[in-house]
Amino acid sequence: MASQALVSSSLTSSVETARQLFGGGKAGFGSRKSSSFVVKAASSQPPVKQGADRQLWFASKQSLSYLDGSLPGDYGFDPLGLSDPEGAGGFIDPNWLAYGEVFNGRFAMLGAVGAIAPEIFGKLGLIPPETALPWFQTGVIPPAGTYNYWADSYTLFVMEMAFMGFAEHRRAQDYYNPGSMGKQYFLGFEKYLGGTASTN
């Protein structure tokens, strides 16, 4: 009883809040109440960089020498010196890190699809039941069970490292020399591999 009363009161308060936000009228599927609003910028000035008084997370003198608060989310935390324009020796620069994060996000989205799709396709009967596994039974978490692939997990790991290493090496070459991948012979696919070194 108490739980029903709690749910009922929370639903009532949610409806009342929605009515207050959207004009106080009763909502209906047939109602066509028009409303207009104007969005204005709070300020036309560019954002001011955070100064030395900003919150710092385990900052060091070295990291504060180049992390001056001009970047979003700059709390001075850089124990590996990845954002140091000089300490990285030119191997890792902030642009490369931003370029890499775009690809990390794309791989994460592909991974989410790869985790969800087998379950959906299995329930629709589009793939064999033995391959319609939940993602946690595919070998990602060994105690949860593994699928018996065509090769042992060590062989698959080495192959994955080789193929991904090759792809990442070519991506790095395209970043440092835009368009260079379209000039190297690659089984007749050169015209499709021109690359742009663009992050979008």
Short mmCIF file of C-alpha atoms in Angstrom, two decimals:
data_model
loop_
_atom_site.label_atom_id
_atom_site.label_comp_id
_atom_site.label_asym_id
_atom_site.label_seq_id
_atom_site.Cartn_x
_atom_site.Cartn_y
_atom_site.Cartn_z
CA MET A 1 0.00 0.00 0.00
CA ALA A 2 2.71 2.43 0.97
CA SER A 3 4.60 1.74 -2.24
CA GLN A 4 1.46 2.33 -4.32
CA ALA A 5 0.85 5.63 -2.56
CA LEU A 6 4.47 6.64 -3.14
CA VAL A 7 4.29 5.80 -6.85
CA SER A 8 0.93 7.56 -7.17
CA SER A 9 2.20 10.72 -5.48
CA SER A 10 5.38 10.78 -7.56
CA LEU A 11 3.39 10.41 -10.78
CA THR A 12 1.01 13.17 -9.71
CA SER A 13 3.89 15.50 -8.89
CA SER A 14 5.55 14.67 -12.23
CA VAL A 15 2.37 15.54 -14.12
CA GLU A 16 1.99 18.79 -12.17
CA THR A 17 5.60 19.71 -12.86
CA ALA A 18 5.11 19.06 -16.57
CA ARG A 19 1.97 21.22 -16.63
CA GLN A 20 3.81 24.08 -14.97
CA LEU A 21 6.68 23.80 -17.42
CA PHE A 22 4.50 23.63 -20.51
CA GLY A 23 1.96 26.30 -19.76
CA GLY A 24 -0.43 24.85 -17.22
CA GLY A 25 -2.96 23.50 -19.73
CA LYS A 26 -4.12 19.93 -19.99
CA ALA A 27 -2.15 17.94 -22.49
CA GLY A 28 -4.02 16.02 -25.15
CA PHE A 29 -3.32 14.37 -28.45
CA GLY A 30 -5.71 16.65 -30.30
CA SER A 31 -4.63 19.92 -28.73
CA ARG A 32 -2.65 22.26 -30.93
CA LYS A 33 -1.62 24.95 -28.52
CA SER A 34 1.11 26.97 -30.15
CA SER A 35 3.85 28.54 -28.15
CA SER A 36 6.91 30.48 -29.12
CA PHE A 37 10.10 31.28 -27.37
CA VAL A 38 13.34 33.03 -28.17
CA VAL A 39 16.74 31.67 -27.30
CA LYS A 40 19.38 34.29 -26.60
CA ALA A 41 23.04 33.84 -25.89
CA ALA A 42 24.00 34.66 -22.33
CA SER A 43 27.03 36.56 -23.55
CA SER A 44 28.57 37.48 -26.86
CA GLN A 45 32.04 37.46 -25.36
CA PRO A 46 34.30 34.45 -25.95
CA PRO A 47 34.71 32.18 -22.93
CA VAL A 48 37.35 33.39 -20.55
CA LYS A 49 40.03 30.86 -19.79
CA GLN A 50 40.23 29.55 -16.29
CA GLY A 51 43.13 30.95 -14.36
CA ALA A 52 45.33 29.70 -11.58
CA ASP A 53 42.35 29.76 -9.21
CA ARG A 54 40.66 26.87 -11.04
CA GLN A 55 40.26 23.48 -9.42
CA LEU A 56 43.38 21.35 -9.88
CA TRP A 57 43.67 17.56 -9.84
CA PHE A 58 47.15 16.31 -8.90
CA ALA A 59 48.79 19.05 -10.93
CA SER A 60 52.56 19.43 -11.10
CA LYS A 61 54.76 22.41 -11.91
CA GLN A 62 55.58 20.85 -15.26
CA SER A 63 51.94 20.28 -16.23
CA LEU A 64 50.94 23.79 -15.13
CA SER A 65 53.65 25.25 -17.37
CA TYR A 66 51.62 24.30 -20.47
CA LEU A 67 48.12 23.63 -19.06
CA ASP A 68 47.08 27.21 -18.39
CA GLY A 69 43.30 26.74 -18.25
CA SER A 70 42.66 27.58 -21.90
CA LEU A 71 41.43 24.07 -22.76
CA PRO A 72 38.01 22.73 -21.75
CA GLY A 73 38.25 20.41 -18.77
CA ASP A 74 41.75 21.56 -17.90
CA TYR A 75 42.40 20.64 -14.28
CA GLY A 76 46.17 20.47 -14.62
CA PHE A 77 46.17 16.65 -14.52
CA ASP A 78 48.76 15.30 -16.97
CA PRO A 79 51.10 12.86 -15.17
CA LEU A 80 52.38 11.34 -18.45
CA GLY A 81 53.01 14.69 -20.12
CA LEU A 82 50.79 13.80 -23.09
CA SER A 83 49.77 17.42 -23.65
CA ASP A 84 53.30 18.78 -23.28
CA PRO A 85 54.24 20.29 -26.67
CA GLU A 86 57.95 19.85 -25.95
CA GLY A 87 58.16 16.87 -23.62
CA ALA A 88 56.36 14.56 -26.03
CA GLY A 89 59.16 15.06 -28.53
CA GLY A 90 56.71 15.62 -31.35
CA PHE A 91 55.49 12.01 -31.24
CA ILE A 92 52.23 12.76 -29.45
CA ASP A 93 50.65 16.15 -29.89
CA PRO A 94 47.24 17.39 -28.75
CA ASN A 95 45.88 17.32 -32.31
CA TRP A 96 46.84 13.65 -32.63
CA LEU A 97 45.10 12.89 -29.34
CA ALA A 98 41.92 14.63 -30.53
CA TYR A 99 42.17 12.82 -33.88
CA GLY A 100 42.56 9.51 -32.04
CA GLU A 101 39.60 10.15 -29.74
CA VAL A 102 37.30 10.53 -32.74
CA PHE A 103 38.33 7.05 -33.86
CA ASN A 104 38.01 5.69 -30.33
CA GLY A 105 34.42 6.92 -30.30
CA ARG A 106 33.72 5.33 -33.68
CA PHE A 107 35.12 1.99 -32.53
CA ALA A 108 33.05 2.22 -29.35
CA MET A 109 29.90 2.72 -31.41
CA LEU A 110 30.80 -0.24 -33.62
CA GLY A 111 31.49 -2.31 -30.52
CA ALA A 112 28.06 -1.49 -29.11
CA VAL A 113 26.42 -2.60 -32.35
CA GLY A 114 28.56 -5.75 -32.38
CA ALA A 115 27.49 -6.57 -28.83
CA ILE A 116 23.77 -6.03 -29.39
CA ALA A 117 23.27 -7.25 -32.97
CA PRO A 118 23.90 -11.01 -32.39
CA GLU A 119 21.21 -11.16 -29.71
CA ILE A 120 18.69 -9.34 -31.92
CA PHE A 121 19.52 -11.39 -35.02
CA GLY A 122 19.33 -14.59 -32.96
CA LYS A 123 15.86 -13.75 -31.63
CA LEU A 124 14.72 -12.97 -35.17
CA GLY A 125 16.13 -16.29 -36.38
CA LEU A 126 18.52 -14.67 -38.85
CA ILE A 127 21.66 -16.34 -37.45
CA PRO A 128 22.25 -19.80 -35.95
CA PRO A 129 21.39 -20.11 -32.24
CA GLU A 130 24.94 -21.08 -31.29
CA THR A 131 26.22 -17.69 -32.50
CA ALA A 132 23.36 -15.66 -31.01
CA LEU A 133 25.21 -15.16 -27.75
CA PRO A 134 24.96 -12.35 -25.24
CA TRP A 135 28.14 -10.26 -25.42
CA PHE A 136 29.38 -11.45 -22.02
CA GLN A 137 29.52 -15.08 -23.20
CA THR A 138 31.72 -14.45 -26.23
CA GLY A 139 34.97 -14.69 -24.34
CA VAL A 140 35.16 -11.12 -23.12
CA ILE A 141 34.59 -12.34 -19.57
CA PRO A 142 36.10 -15.87 -19.49
CA PRO A 143 34.30 -17.06 -16.30
CA ALA A 144 30.95 -16.32 -17.98
CA GLY A 145 31.71 -18.85 -20.72
CA THR A 146 33.29 -18.64 -24.14
CA TYR A 147 32.28 -19.47 -27.67
CA ASN A 148 34.34 -22.12 -29.42
CA TYR A 149 35.87 -20.15 -32.29
CA TRP A 150 37.82 -21.63 -35.21
CA ALA A 151 41.14 -20.88 -33.47
CA ASP A 152 42.31 -20.64 -29.88
CA SER A 153 42.11 -17.30 -28.11
CA TYR A 154 45.89 -16.69 -28.22
CA THR A 155 45.98 -17.05 -32.01
CA LEU A 156 43.00 -14.74 -32.37
CA PHE A 157 44.64 -12.18 -30.07
CA VAL A 158 47.88 -12.17 -32.09
CA MET A 159 45.95 -11.85 -35.37
CA GLU A 160 43.87 -9.01 -33.97
CA MET A 161 46.99 -7.17 -32.82
CA ALA A 162 48.62 -7.63 -36.23
CA PHE A 163 45.60 -6.44 -38.23
CA MET A 164 44.78 -3.53 -35.93
CA GLY A 165 48.45 -2.56 -35.74
CA PHE A 166 48.58 -2.45 -39.53
CA ALA A 167 45.41 -0.34 -39.72
CA GLU A 168 46.60 2.04 -36.99
CA HIS A 169 50.01 2.39 -38.66
CA ARG A 170 48.36 3.38 -41.95
CA ARG A 171 46.10 5.82 -40.11
CA ALA A 172 49.14 7.44 -38.49
CA GLN A 173 50.84 7.69 -41.88
CA ASP A 174 47.76 9.41 -43.29
CA TYR A 175 47.72 11.82 -40.34
CA TYR A 176 51.35 12.88 -40.77
CA ASN A 177 51.26 12.84 -44.61
CA PRO A 178 47.67 13.50 -45.76
CA GLY A 179 46.77 11.60 -48.92
CA SER A 180 49.92 9.48 -48.88
CA MET A 181 48.02 6.20 -48.53
CA GLY A 182 46.53 6.65 -51.98
CA LYS A 183 50.02 6.71 -53.51
CA GLN A 184 51.27 3.40 -52.13
CA TYR A 185 50.40 0.17 -53.91
CA PHE A 186 47.82 -1.84 -51.98
CA LEU A 187 46.35 -4.64 -54.12
CA GLY A 188 44.63 -2.19 -56.47
CA PHE A 189 42.67 -0.42 -53.71
CA GLU A 190 44.89 2.69 -53.65
CA LYS A 191 42.23 5.02 -55.06
CA TYR A 192 39.92 4.15 -52.16
CA LEU A 193 42.62 4.65 -49.53
CA GLY A 194 43.58 8.25 -50.22
CA GLY A 195 42.55 9.36 -46.76
CA THR A 196 42.09 12.92 -45.65
CA ALA A 197 43.68 13.12 -42.19
CA SER A 198 40.39 14.70 -41.23
CA THR A 199 38.68 13.98 -37.94
CA ASN A 200 35.13 14.45 -39.20
#
